[in-house]
Short mmCIF file of C-alpha atoms in Angstrom, two decimals:
data_model
loop_
_atom_site.label_atom_id
_atom_site.label_comp_id
_atom_site.label_asym_id
_atom_site.label_seq_id
_atom_site.Cartn_x
_atom_site.Cartn_y
_atom_site.Cartn_z
CA MET A 1 0.23 0.26 0.31
CA PHE A 2 1.18 3.15 -1.15
CA ALA A 3 -0.04 6.49 0.45
CA LEU A 4 1.17 10.08 0.25
CA LEU A 5 0.91 12.60 2.24
CA ILE A 6 1.23 15.76 0.85
CA VAL A 7 1.57 19.20 4.01
CA ARG A 8 1.22 22.82 3.03
CA SER A 9 3.52 25.03 5.12
CA ILE A 10 0.74 27.80 6.30
CA PRO A 11 2.62 31.02 7.86
CA SER A 12 1.95 31.06 12.14
CA LYS A 13 2.69 33.64 14.46
CA ALA A 14 4.86 31.91 16.24
CA GLN A 15 7.43 31.97 13.01
CA PRO A 16 8.91 34.59 14.06
CA PRO A 17 9.68 37.57 11.06
CA TYR A 18 12.38 39.27 10.34
CA CYS A 19 13.97 40.68 13.96
CA THR A 20 15.24 44.65 12.77
CA MET A 21 15.86 47.33 15.39
CA GLU A 22 13.02 49.24 14.29
CA ARG A 23 10.18 46.59 14.91
CA ARG A 24 12.09 45.97 18.09
CA ASP A 25 12.41 49.81 19.27
CA THR A 26 8.31 49.33 17.88
CA GLU A 27 7.05 47.50 20.47
CA TYR A 28 9.30 48.75 23.11
CA PHE A 29 7.88 51.53 22.35
CA ASN A 30 4.16 50.72 22.67
CA CYS A 31 5.47 48.31 25.68
CA VAL A 32 7.00 51.25 27.28
CA ASP A 33 4.84 52.49 30.05
CA SER A 34 4.67 48.43 31.18
CA LEU A 35 8.05 48.10 30.92
CA LYS A 36 9.73 51.20 32.87
CA LEU A 37 12.25 50.32 35.42
CA GLY A 38 11.88 51.63 38.86
CA THR A 39 8.08 51.74 38.27
CA PRO A 40 4.90 49.84 39.55
CA TRP A 41 3.43 47.70 37.18
CA VAL A 42 1.40 48.79 34.37
CA PRO A 43 -0.65 46.19 32.39
CA PRO A 44 0.56 46.37 28.77
CA SER A 45 -1.69 48.19 26.57
CA LYS A 46 -3.24 46.37 23.16
CA ASP A 47 -1.85 48.05 21.37
CA CYS A 48 1.57 46.23 22.80
CA CYS A 49 -0.41 42.90 23.14
CA GLU A 50 -1.11 43.35 19.37
CA TYR A 51 2.62 43.63 18.15
CA ILE A 52 4.49 41.34 20.54
CA GLN A 53 1.68 38.19 19.42
CA ILE A 54 3.55 38.19 16.20
CA ASP A 55 5.90 36.06 17.18
CA ASN A 56 5.38 35.36 20.33
CA MET A 57 8.27 37.78 21.32
CA ALA A 58 10.62 36.37 19.85
CA CYS A 59 12.19 39.85 18.62
CA PHE A 60 11.00 41.50 21.88
CA CYS A 61 13.26 38.84 23.81
CA LYS A 62 16.21 39.05 21.34
CA GLY A 63 16.77 42.89 21.90
CA ALA A 64 16.34 42.72 25.91
CA ASN A 65 19.88 42.50 26.83
CA ARG A 66 22.32 45.11 29.44
CA LEU A 67 21.42 48.58 27.62
CA PHE A 68 17.88 47.01 27.64
CA SER A 69 18.04 46.64 31.46
CA ALA A 70 19.34 50.03 32.20
CA VAL A 71 16.11 51.09 31.11
CA PHE A 72 13.69 48.81 31.80
CA ASP A 73 12.37 45.91 34.03
CA GLN A 74 13.63 42.84 32.18
CA ASN A 75 11.23 40.50 35.05
CA LYS A 76 8.45 42.41 33.80
CA LEU A 77 8.62 40.84 30.50
CA PHE A 78 6.94 37.79 31.88
CA LYS A 79 4.08 39.46 33.23
CA ILE A 80 3.70 40.99 30.17
CA SER A 81 3.95 38.08 28.76
CA HIS A 82 1.43 36.56 30.57
CA ALA A 83 -1.38 39.97 30.29
CA CYS A 84 -0.37 39.05 26.47
CA GLY A 85 -1.80 35.26 26.76
CA ASP A 86 1.30 33.55 28.06
CA LEU A 87 3.05 34.11 24.55
CA LEU A 88 6.57 32.44 26.89
CA VAL A 89 6.40 28.69 27.32
CA PRO A 90 7.70 27.60 30.44
CA GLY A 91 12.07 27.07 29.42
CA SER A 92 11.95 29.91 27.43
CA TYR A 93 15.14 32.65 27.22
CA CYS A 94 14.22 36.11 27.37
CA GLY A 95 16.55 38.72 28.65
CA SER A 96 18.49 37.51 31.62
CA LYS A 97 15.77 35.54 33.00
CA TYR A 98 13.97 31.96 32.52
CA HIS A 99 10.48 31.32 32.41
#
């Protein structure tokens, strides 16, 4: 018996798009109120969630480095993930913290 399996590639939001500095800056700009260092937690805006849901925070996390930590609170990255639909799975690496 011969079976032919045809698999169609369907783009999904889990496949990260090309991550540019401009894209990252746009994501940070839309989420800045939720990320500010030394301020109380503010839930992310609808725009923030929409931008980071596109690639499940892959681009967002890629830019979370030492320079990021000087301005933004890395601990809030996981709060944003949760508030926007649990975008990071357990074991995810985002900045210097593990989820």
